[in-house]
Every structure is written in structure tokens, then in C-alpha cells.
CSV table of C-alpha atoms in Angstrom, one decimal:
chain,number,residue,atom,x,y,z
A,279,MET,CA,-96.8,29.3,123.4
A,280,GLU,CA,-97.9,31.8,126.1
A,281,LYS,CA,-99.3,30.4,129.3
A,282,ASN,CA,-102.8,31.9,128.7
A,283,ASP,CA,-102.6,31.5,125.0
A,284,PHE,CA,-105.5,28.9,124.7
A,285,ASN,CA,-108.4,29.1,122.3
A,286,PHE,CA,-111.0,26.9,123.9
A,287,GLY,CA,-112.5,26.4,127.4
A,288,LEU,CA,-114.4,23.4,128.7
A,289,ILE,CA,-116.8,23.3,131.6
A,290,VAL,CA,-116.7,19.7,132.8
A,291,TYR,CA,-118.8,17.9,135.4
A,292,ASP,CA,-117.0,15.3,137.7
A,293,GLN,CA,-119.6,12.8,138.7
A,294,GLU,CA,-117.5,11.2,141.4
A,295,LYS,CA,-116.7,14.4,143.2
A,296,ASP,CA,-119.9,16.2,142.2
A,297,VAL,CA,-118.1,19.3,141.1
A,298,THR,CA,-117.9,21.3,137.9
A,299,HIS,CA,-114.5,22.5,136.7
A,300,PHE,CA,-113.0,24.7,134.1
A,301,MET,CA,-110.5,23.3,131.7
A,302,PRO,CA,-108.3,25.4,129.4
A,303,VAL,CA,-107.7,23.7,126.0
A,304,TYR,CA,-104.7,24.6,123.8
A,305,SER,CA,-105.6,22.0,121.1
A,306,MET,CA,-108.8,20.2,120.4
A,307,GLU,CA,-106.8,17.5,118.4
A,308,GLU,CA,-104.3,16.3,121.0
A,309,GLY,CA,-103.1,16.7,124.6
A,310,LYS,CA,-104.7,16.0,127.9
A,311,PRO,CA,-106.7,18.9,129.3
A,312,GLU,CA,-106.9,19.0,133.0
A,313,ALA,CA,-109.3,20.6,135.4
A,314,LYS,CA,-108.0,23.9,136.8
A,315,GLY,CA,-109.0,26.0,139.8
A,316,ILE,CA,-112.3,26.4,141.7
A,317,ASP,CA,-115.5,24.5,141.4
A,318,VAL,CA,-117.5,26.7,138.9
A,319,PRO,CA,-119.9,28.7,141.1
A,320,GLY,CA,-123.0,29.0,138.9
A,321,MET,CA,-124.4,28.5,135.4
A,322,THR,CA,-122.8,30.1,132.4
A,323,ILE,CA,-124.9,32.9,130.8
A,324,ALA,CA,-122.5,34.3,128.2
A,325,ILE,CA,-118.8,34.3,127.1
A,326,TYR,CA,-117.2,37.7,126.7
A,327,GLU,CA,-113.5,38.4,125.9
A,328,HIS,CA,-112.0,35.3,127.6
A,329,CYS,CA,-114.5,35.7,130.5
A,330,TYR,CA,-117.3,33.5,131.7
A,331,LEU,CA,-120.4,35.3,132.9
A,332,LEU,CA,-122.0,33.1,135.6
A,333,MET,CA,-125.3,33.4,137.4
A,334,ASP,CA,-124.9,32.4,141.0
A,335,ARG,CA,-128.3,31.1,142.0
A,336,SER,CA,-127.4,30.9,145.7
A,337,ASP,CA,-127.2,34.7,146.1
A,338,HIS,CA,-128.7,35.8,142.8
A,339,SER,CA,-125.6,37.6,141.4
A,340,LEU,CA,-124.0,37.8,138.0
A,341,LEU,CA,-120.3,37.0,138.3
A,342,LYS,CA,-117.6,37.8,135.7
A,343,TYR,CA,-114.7,35.3,135.8
A,344,ARG,CA,-111.6,35.6,133.6
A,345,ALA,CA,-110.4,32.3,132.1
A,346,THR,CA,-106.7,31.7,132.8
A,347,ALA,CA,-104.4,28.8,132.6
A,348,ASP,CA,-104.8,28.3,136.3
A,349,GLY,CA,-108.6,28.5,136.4
A,350,LEU,CA,-111.3,31.1,136.7
A,351,VAL,CA,-110.5,34.4,138.5
A,352,LEU,CA,-113.3,36.6,139.7
A,353,GLU,CA,-113.1,40.1,138.2
A,354,GLN,CA,-116.5,41.8,138.8
A,355,SER,CA,-120.1,41.0,139.9
A,356,ILE,CA,-123.6,42.5,139.7
A,357,ASP,CA,-126.2,42.1,142.5
A,358,MET,CA,-129.3,40.7,140.7
A,359,LYS,CA,-131.5,40.2,143.8
A,360,ALA,CA,-134.0,42.9,142.9
A,361,ILE,CA,-134.7,41.5,139.4
A,362,PRO,CA,-136.8,38.4,138.9
A,363,TRP,CA,-135.2,35.8,136.6
A,364,GLU,CA,-135.9,32.1,135.9
A,365,PRO,CA,-133.3,30.0,134.0
A,366,TYR,CA,-135.6,27.2,132.9
A,367,SER,CA,-137.6,29.7,130.8
A,368,GLY,CA,-134.7,32.0,130.0
A,369,TRP,CA,-132.7,33.0,127.0
A,370,VAL,CA,-129.8,35.3,125.9
A,371,ASN,CA,-129.6,37.5,122.8
A,372,TRP,CA,-126.6,39.6,121.8
A,373,ILE,CA,-127.2,43.3,121.1
A,374,ASN,CA,-123.6,44.0,120.2
A,375,ASP,CA,-120.2,42.4,121.0
A,376,HIS,CA,-120.4,43.4,124.7
A,377,THR,CA,-124.1,43.8,125.5
A,378,ILE,CA,-126.7,41.1,126.1
A,379,LEU,CA,-130.5,41.0,126.4
A,380,LEU,CA,-131.4,38.4,129.1
A,381,GLY,CA,-135.0,37.3,128.9
A,382,SER,CA,-137.2,34.9,131.0
A,383,VAL,CA,-140.7,34.2,132.1
A,384,VAL,CA,-141.4,34.7,135.8
A,385,ASP,CA,-144.9,34.3,137.2
A,386,GLU,CA,-146.4,34.2,133.7
A,387,GLN,CA,-144.8,37.5,132.8
A,388,PHE,CA,-142.1,38.0,130.1
A,389,ARG,CA,-139.2,40.0,131.5
A,390,TYR,CA,-135.9,41.4,130.1
A,391,ILE,CA,-132.6,42.6,131.5
A,392,GLU,CA,-130.1,44.5,129.3
A,393,ILE,CA,-126.6,44.1,130.6
A,394,ASP,CA,-123.3,45.8,129.5
A,395,LEU,CA,-120.7,43.0,130.1
A,396,LYS,CA,-117.8,45.3,129.5
A,397,GLU,CA,-118.8,47.7,132.3
A,398,MET,CA,-120.7,45.0,134.2
A,399,LYS,CA,-123.8,47.1,134.8
A,400,ILE,CA,-127.5,46.7,134.2
A,401,LEU,CA,-128.6,49.2,131.6
A,402,ARG,CA,-132.4,48.6,131.9
A,403,ASN,CA,-134.9,45.9,132.8
A,404,GLY,CA,-138.7,45.5,132.6
A,405,LEU,CA,-141.7,43.6,131.2
A,406,LEU,CA,-142.4,42.6,127.6
A,407,ALA,CA,-146.0,42.9,126.6
A,408,VAL,CA,-146.4,39.4,125.1
A,409,PRO,CA,-150.1,38.6,124.4
A,410,PRO,CA,-151.7,37.0,127.5
A,411,ALA,CA,-152.0,33.3,127.8
A,412,PRO,CA,-155.5,31.9,127.5
A,413,LYS,CA,-157.2,30.8,130.7
A,414,GLY,CA,-156.1,27.4,132.0
A,415,VAL,CA,-152.8,27.2,130.2
A,416,ASN,CA,-149.3,28.5,130.8
A,417,TYR,CA,-146.6,29.9,128.5
A,418,THR,CA,-144.0,27.2,127.8
A,419,GLY,CA,-141.3,26.2,125.2
A,420,MET,CA,-139.9,29.8,125.0
A,421,SER,CA,-137.0,31.1,122.9
A,422,ALA,CA,-136.2,34.4,121.3
A,423,GLN,CA,-134.0,35.9,118.6
A,424,LEU,CA,-132.9,39.5,118.1
A,425,VAL,CA,-132.6,40.3,114.4
A,426,LYS,CA,-131.5,43.9,113.7
A,427,ASP,CA,-134.3,46.2,114.8
A,428,LYS,CA,-136.7,43.4,115.9
A,429,LEU,CA,-137.0,41.0,118.8
A,430,PHE,CA,-138.9,37.8,118.0
A,431,ILE,CA,-140.2,35.8,120.9
A,432,PHE,CA,-141.4,32.2,120.1
A,433,TYR,CA,-143.5,30.2,122.6
A,434,THR,CA,-146.4,27.9,122.9
A,435,PHE,CA,-149.0,27.1,125.6
A,436,GLN,CA,-149.5,24.0,127.9
A,437,LYS,CA,-151.7,22.9,130.7
A,438,GLY,CA,-149.6,22.7,133.8
A,439,PHE,CA,-145.8,23.2,133.5
A,440,MET,CA,-143.2,21.5,131.4
A,441,ARG,CA,-141.4,20.1,134.4
A,442,GLU,CA,-144.5,17.9,135.2
A,443,HIS,CA,-143.9,15.9,132.0
A,444,VAL,CA,-147.6,15.1,131.5
A,445,ASN,CA,-149.5,17.3,129.1
A,446,PRO,CA,-148.7,17.9,125.5
A,447,PRO,CA,-148.3,21.5,124.2
A,448,ASP,CA,-150.9,23.3,122.2
A,449,ASP,CA,-151.0,23.2,118.4
A,450,ALA,CA,-148.9,26.2,117.4
A,451,VAL,CA,-145.7,28.1,117.5
A,452,HIS,CA,-146.7,31.6,118.6
A,453,THR,CA,-144.5,34.6,117.8
A,454,ALA,CA,-144.6,38.0,119.4
A,455,VAL,CA,-142.7,40.7,117.4
A,456,PHE,CA,-141.2,43.7,119.3
A,457,SER,CA,-139.4,46.7,118.0
A,458,PHE,CA,-135.8,47.2,119.2
A,459,PRO,CA,-134.5,49.1,121.0
A,460,GLU,CA,-138.0,50.3,122.1
A,461,LEU,CA,-139.2,46.9,123.0
A,462,LYS,CA,-142.8,47.8,122.0
A,463,LEU,CA,-145.1,45.0,120.8
A,464,GLN,CA,-145.7,45.4,117.0
A,465,SER,CA,-147.6,42.2,116.0
A,466,SER,CA,-148.1,38.6,116.8
A,467,PHE,CA,-148.8,35.5,114.6
A,468,GLU,CA,-149.0,31.7,114.9
A,469,ASP,CA,-148.0,28.7,112.8
A,470,LYS,CA,-149.6,25.3,113.3
A,471,ARG,CA,-147.2,23.1,111.3
A,472,THR,CA,-145.2,22.3,114.4
A,473,THR,CA,-145.0,23.4,118.0
A,474,TRP,CA,-142.8,23.8,121.2
A,475,PRO,CA,-140.2,26.3,119.8
A,476,GLY,CA,-137.9,26.3,122.9
A,477,SER,CA,-136.9,25.2,126.4
A,478,TYR,CA,-133.7,25.2,128.4
A,479,ASN,CA,-132.2,28.0,126.3
A,480,ILE,CA,-129.7,29.1,128.9
A,481,TRP,CA,-128.1,25.6,128.6
A,482,SER,CA,-128.7,24.8,124.9
A,483,SER,CA,-129.8,26.3,121.7
A,484,ASN,CA,-132.9,25.6,119.5
A,485,SER,CA,-133.1,28.6,117.2
A,486,ILE,CA,-130.4,30.4,115.2
A,487,VAL,CA,-130.0,33.4,112.9
A,488,LEU,CA,-128.3,33.1,109.5
A,489,ASN,CA,-128.0,36.3,107.4
A,490,ASP,CA,-130.9,38.0,109.2
A,491,THR,CA,-133.1,34.9,108.7
A,492,ALA,CA,-134.2,33.0,111.8
A,493,TYR,CA,-134.5,29.2,111.9
A,494,VAL,CA,-136.7,27.8,114.7
A,495,LEU,CA,-136.9,24.2,115.7
A,496,GLY,CA,-140.3,22.9,116.8
A,497,GLN,CA,-139.7,20.1,119.4
A,498,PRO,CA,-143.3,19.0,119.9
A,499,GLY,CA,-143.4,18.1,123.5
A,500,GLY,CA,-139.9,18.9,124.8
A,501,ARG,CA,-140.0,15.4,126.4
A,502,THR,CA,-143.0,16.5,128.5
A,503,GLY,CA,-145.9,14.8,126.8
A,504,ASN,CA,-145.5,14.6,123.1
A,505,HIS,CA,-147.9,16.4,120.8
A,506,PRO,CA,-150.3,13.8,119.2
A,507,THR,CA,-149.6,14.8,115.6
A,508,ALA,CA,-147.0,17.6,115.2
A,509,PRO,CA,-143.6,16.6,113.7
A,510,SER,CA,-140.2,17.8,114.8
A,511,ALA,CA,-139.5,20.4,112.2
A,512,ILE,CA,-137.7,23.7,111.5
A,513,LEU,CA,-139.6,26.9,110.5
A,514,ARG,CA,-137.9,29.8,108.7
A,515,LEU,CA,-138.6,33.5,109.3
A,516,ASN,CA,-137.1,35.3,106.3
A,517,LYS,CA,-135.5,38.7,106.5
A,518,GLY,CA,-138.2,41.3,106.7
A,519,ALA,CA,-141.1,38.8,106.6
A,520,LYS,CA,-144.2,39.2,108.8
A,521,THR,CA,-144.8,35.4,109.2
A,522,PHE,CA,-142.9,32.2,108.9
A,523,ASP,CA,-142.1,31.2,105.3
A,524,PRO,CA,-145.2,29.1,104.1
A,525,ASP,CA,-143.0,27.2,101.6
A,526,TYR,CA,-140.3,26.2,104.1
A,527,LEU,CA,-140.9,23.3,106.5
A,528,PHE,CA,-137.7,21.2,107.2
A,529,LYS,CA,-139.1,18.0,108.8
A,530,LEU,CA,-136.5,16.2,110.9
A,531,GLY,CA,-138.5,13.1,111.4
A,532,SER,CA,-141.9,11.6,111.1
A,533,HIS,CA,-144.4,11.9,113.9
A,534,GLY,CA,-144.2,8.9,116.2
A,535,ALA,CA,-140.9,7.7,114.6
A,536,GLN,CA,-138.3,10.4,115.2
A,537,GLU,CA,-138.0,13.4,117.5
A,538,ALA,CA,-135.4,16.2,117.2
A,539,TYR,CA,-134.0,18.4,120.0
A,540,THR,CA,-131.6,21.3,120.1
A,541,LEU,CA,-130.2,23.3,117.2
A,542,TYR,CA,-126.6,24.4,117.2
A,543,ASN,CA,-125.2,26.9,114.7
A,544,LEU,CA,-122.1,25.8,112.8
A,545,GLY,CA,-122.0,28.7,110.3
A,546,HIS,CA,-122.0,28.1,106.6
A,547,GLY,CA,-125.7,27.4,106.7
A,548,LEU,CA,-125.1,24.3,108.7
A,549,ALA,CA,-126.5,23.2,112.1
A,550,VAL,CA,-126.4,20.2,114.4
A,551,THR,CA,-129.4,18.6,116.1
A,552,ARG,CA,-130.0,15.5,118.2
A,553,ILE,CA,-132.4,12.9,116.8
A,554,VAL,CA,-134.2,10.4,119.0
A,555,GLU,CA,-135.9,7.2,117.6
A,556,SER,CA,-139.3,7.2,119.3
A,557,SER,CA,-139.2,3.4,119.4
A,558,ALA,CA,-136.3,3.7,121.9
A,559,ILE,CA,-138.6,5.4,124.4
A,560,SER,CA,-140.8,3.3,126.6
A,561,GLN,CA,-140.9,5.5,129.7
A,562,PHE,CA,-139.9,9.1,130.5
A,563,ASP,CA,-136.8,8.0,132.4
A,564,ASP,CA,-135.4,6.7,129.1
A,565,TYR,CA,-134.9,10.3,128.0
A,566,MET,CA,-132.9,11.0,131.1
A,567,LEU,CA,-130.9,7.9,131.7
A,568,LYS,CA,-130.1,6.3,128.4
A,569,ARG,CA,-128.0,7.2,125.4
A,570,ILE,CA,-131.0,7.4,123.1
A,571,SER,CA,-130.1,10.2,120.8
A,572,ARG,CA,-127.6,10.8,117.9
A,573,TYR,CA,-126.0,13.9,116.4
A,574,GLU,CA,-127.2,14.8,112.9
A,575,LEU,CA,-125.9,17.5,110.6
A,576,LEU,CA,-128.4,19.8,108.9
A,577,ASP,CA,-128.0,21.8,105.7
A,578,LEU,CA,-130.6,24.5,106.5
A,579,ARG,CA,-130.8,26.0,103.0
A,580,ARG,CA,-131.2,22.8,101.1
A,581,GLN,CA,-133.3,21.1,103.8
A,582,LYS,CA,-130.9,18.1,103.8
A,583,LYS,CA,-130.0,15.8,106.7
A,584,ILE,CA,-126.5,14.2,107.0
A,585,LYS,CA,-125.9,11.4,109.4
A,586,LEU,CA,-122.7,11.5,111.4
A,587,ALA,CA,-120.9,8.2,112.1
A,588,MET,CA,-120.6,8.8,115.8
A,589,PRO,CA,-121.7,6.9,119.0
A,590,PRO,CA,-125.1,7.6,120.6
A,591,VAL,CA,-125.3,10.4,123.1
A,592,MET,CA,-127.5,11.4,126.1
A,593,LEU,CA,-130.3,13.8,125.4
A,594,ASN,CA,-128.8,16.6,127.4
A,595,PHE,CA,-129.7,20.2,127.0
A,596,ILE,CA,-126.2,21.6,127.2
A,597,MET,CA,-123.8,23.7,125.1
A,598,ASN,CA,-121.4,20.8,124.2
A,599,VAL,CA,-121.3,21.6,120.5
A,600,THR,CA,-119.5,24.6,119.0
A,601,ALA,CA,-117.7,25.6,115.8
A,602,ASP,CA,-115.1,27.9,114.4
A,603,GLU,CA,-114.5,28.9,110.7
A,604,ASN,CA,-113.2,25.4,109.7
A,605,PHE,CA,-114.3,22.8,112.2
A,606,ALA,CA,-117.3,21.8,114.4
A,607,TYR,CA,-116.5,20.2,117.8
A,608,LEU,CA,-119.0,17.8,119.3
A,609,SER,CA,-118.7,16.0,122.6
A,610,VAL,CA,-119.6,12.4,123.3
A,611,TYR,CA,-119.9,11.5,127.0
A,612,GLN,CA,-118.8,7.8,127.2
A,613,GLU,CA,-119.8,5.1,129.7
A,614,ASN,CA,-116.3,5.2,131.2
A,615,ASP,CA,-117.0,8.7,132.6
A,616,LYS,CA,-114.8,10.3,129.9
A,617,SER,CA,-115.8,12.7,127.1
A,618,GLN,CA,-114.5,12.3,123.6
A,619,ILE,CA,-114.3,15.4,121.4
A,620,TRP,CA,-115.2,14.6,117.7
A,621,ILE,CA,-114.0,17.1,115.1
A,622,TYR,CA,-116.0,17.6,111.9
A,623,ASN,CA,-114.3,19.4,109.0
A,624,LEU,CA,-116.9,21.8,107.7
A,625,ARG,CA,-115.1,22.1,104.3
A,626,SER,CA,-114.3,18.4,103.5
A,627,GLY,CA,-117.1,16.8,105.5
A,628,THR,CA,-114.6,14.4,107.2
A,629,LEU,CA,-114.9,13.4,110.9
A,630,LYS,CA,-112.1,12.4,113.3
A,631,ARG,CA,-111.6,12.0,117.1
A,632,GLY,CA,-109.9,14.7,119.1
A,633,VAL,CA,-109.0,15.0,122.8
A,634,ILE,CA,-110.4,12.9,125.6
A,635,VAL,CA,-111.1,14.5,129.0
A,636,ASN,CA,-112.2,13.1,132.3
A,637,GLY,CA,-115.8,13.7,133.2
A,638,GLU,CA,-118.8,15.0,131.3
A,639,ILE,CA,-118.3,18.1,129.1
A,640,ILE,CA,-121.3,20.4,129.6
A,641,ARG,CA,-119.9,23.4,127.7
A,642,ILE,CA,-117.4,23.9,124.9
A,643,ASP,CA,-116.6,27.6,124.2
A,644,LYS,CA,-114.3,29.2,121.7
A,645,LEU,CA,-112.6,31.9,123.8
A,646,ALA,CA,-110.2,33.4,121.2
A,647,ASP,CA,-109.3,33.2,117.5
């Protein structure tokens, strides 16, 4: 096996040293991956051809690091100081295999940046004419999906800001539809069956595209003041449709009993979410400090939930679930400050343990086939 012939990369947080490291992984089933190289200098925006694209918040630059067996090696960078960007309300869409559309809300304005990752240059940036927020509320719970010649931006409204953890969101998932590549507003619509269709999208996922059909998870509250009646549920935007499918509402729990957060695409019409039993929550800190959620497998087409016999996990908004053609890989951060990879066979439905690593895995990425 060649030195750099590894298929997966892990980004792992070491609590004791307060550093974040890269780990090359040659096999998810066995072996002992070890941290390699520098402390990872930023948040991961995208993975492109064995490279990590990191946003360095300290000097507002986008850094391209090649993943090697000895760690991450800086190749190129882009100065982003002149372009406003906010990670908490940001998201990434892929235009093609080397170009991303980076979006975010800054000062109550929706913004976009189109970046060629191969050439490492900004192709264009500007504002998106999302309908204005009503007086007294802010945009919140944002996510977006690019489906062929349309960009769909999903959002809701809230008094105050989501980081204040006080006010519930409003009663609808709002959607603004833009033409692509023109990025001109074409229409907008709302759906009141659930709410809060996003948050923390740079770190985790809550909407996916399957065969040009978008599935969007409503997380009514995003831990920030739960909506009084709306259930956690998935809406479906069918290929070519002008509104969400009125006959599709995949409820992931009953209001006041279960809450669902995050939606990770496993392919094959399957996804993974995290389910929280509402009875486990007595104060906001429970969301942050306790292992109060569990992984659950979702069959999106059949609206079927499948429980996974795995330990409980923290409700973290991180990219610690991924999949290839045959297997899904899910990380469980244990109380001994080690992370256990669990491997789910997408064809047989069987589950087994894989490698254990020191520290908390905050990203699992497939870097090569």
C-alpha cells in the first residue's frame, strides 16, 4: 500500500490539549489511526480531490490543504477579507465537481460567493434578493439546495437570534426560489406543517437532494425555544414542483415527545438523523452537556424509521456521519474521550464496530474511492 493511499480522513478534537488534528485512515474496520501534523487552522468548508478547504476566521482567508500521510500541507489560499461571511448562518452547495456556492446571512442580507476550488479563485459574489423579513423578526434556521437550474433557500423567522435560546421560530418553512446561474428570484412560498429548516449547515447537514428531489428537515426550535405545536418532520420538494409535496410529511416524532436534528445523506434513499426524547431535557444545558440523542436510520421514500442498536450520542452539529456505496460510518464519542466508528452495511442492514480513535471525531470524510 502506498504511503498516501488512504481513503478516509478524520478531523479529531483533543480535549486535553485543546487542539484539532487530521488523521489519515487506511481502514475503517481495523488499525489505530493517529493524529498527524499541524493543529487544523480553521473550519472545513469543503473537500476537493484529497484536499481540505478551511476557512481561517482569524485572518478571513480560505486555505487549501492537501491531505497526506504526514498531515495537512498548505497548497493555496484566497484572501476573503473584503467579502462578508458568517458561518453560523452559512451553507455550501456544489455547482460541479470543483466549484462551490458558499452562502450566508450577514446583517440580515443573504449573500453568495462562487468559488473555483481547482483554480482557487472567486468567480463572483453578491446579494440574493430573498423577500425581506417582517418588522421585529430576523431570518433564522437557514439552509439551501442547488437542484439543476434552481437554487432553493429555506428559512424561517424568529424574534431575537437563535444563539439567545429564548424565542420559538415562526410557524412556517419559507422557501425562496432562484434561477441558476442567474441567481434571480423567481418565486417564494411557505409551508406551515413544520418549521426551522436549518442551522449550523457549515458543520452539519439538514437537507439533502435525491434524484433532483429535495428533502428538508424541520427542526422546530433548533434547541433555541421549541415551537409550541410543530413536529420534527421532513418535507419533500419534488423534481420540477413549485411547492412542497402536500401528500408527503415524514414525521420523526410527536410534538413534545421527540425532536429530530440533522439529516445526513447515505445514498440509496436512506438518511441518518439524531432523535432526542423531549423528556430527557429539563434545561437548555442538557442539550449541550449530556448524551441525550440517538442515531436513527430513515427510509425517505417509504417514510420508515429504523432504530440503530448504538449507544446514545451528544447532540452535536458536526459532520461525523458519512457513507460510501456499501457502508455508512457513524461516530460515537465515548465518555473515555475516545471515539468509536460504527459501520452500517447499507445492503444487509447489519451493524458492527470499526476503529477506535483518541479524541472526539468532528468530521469523517471520504477522500478517495
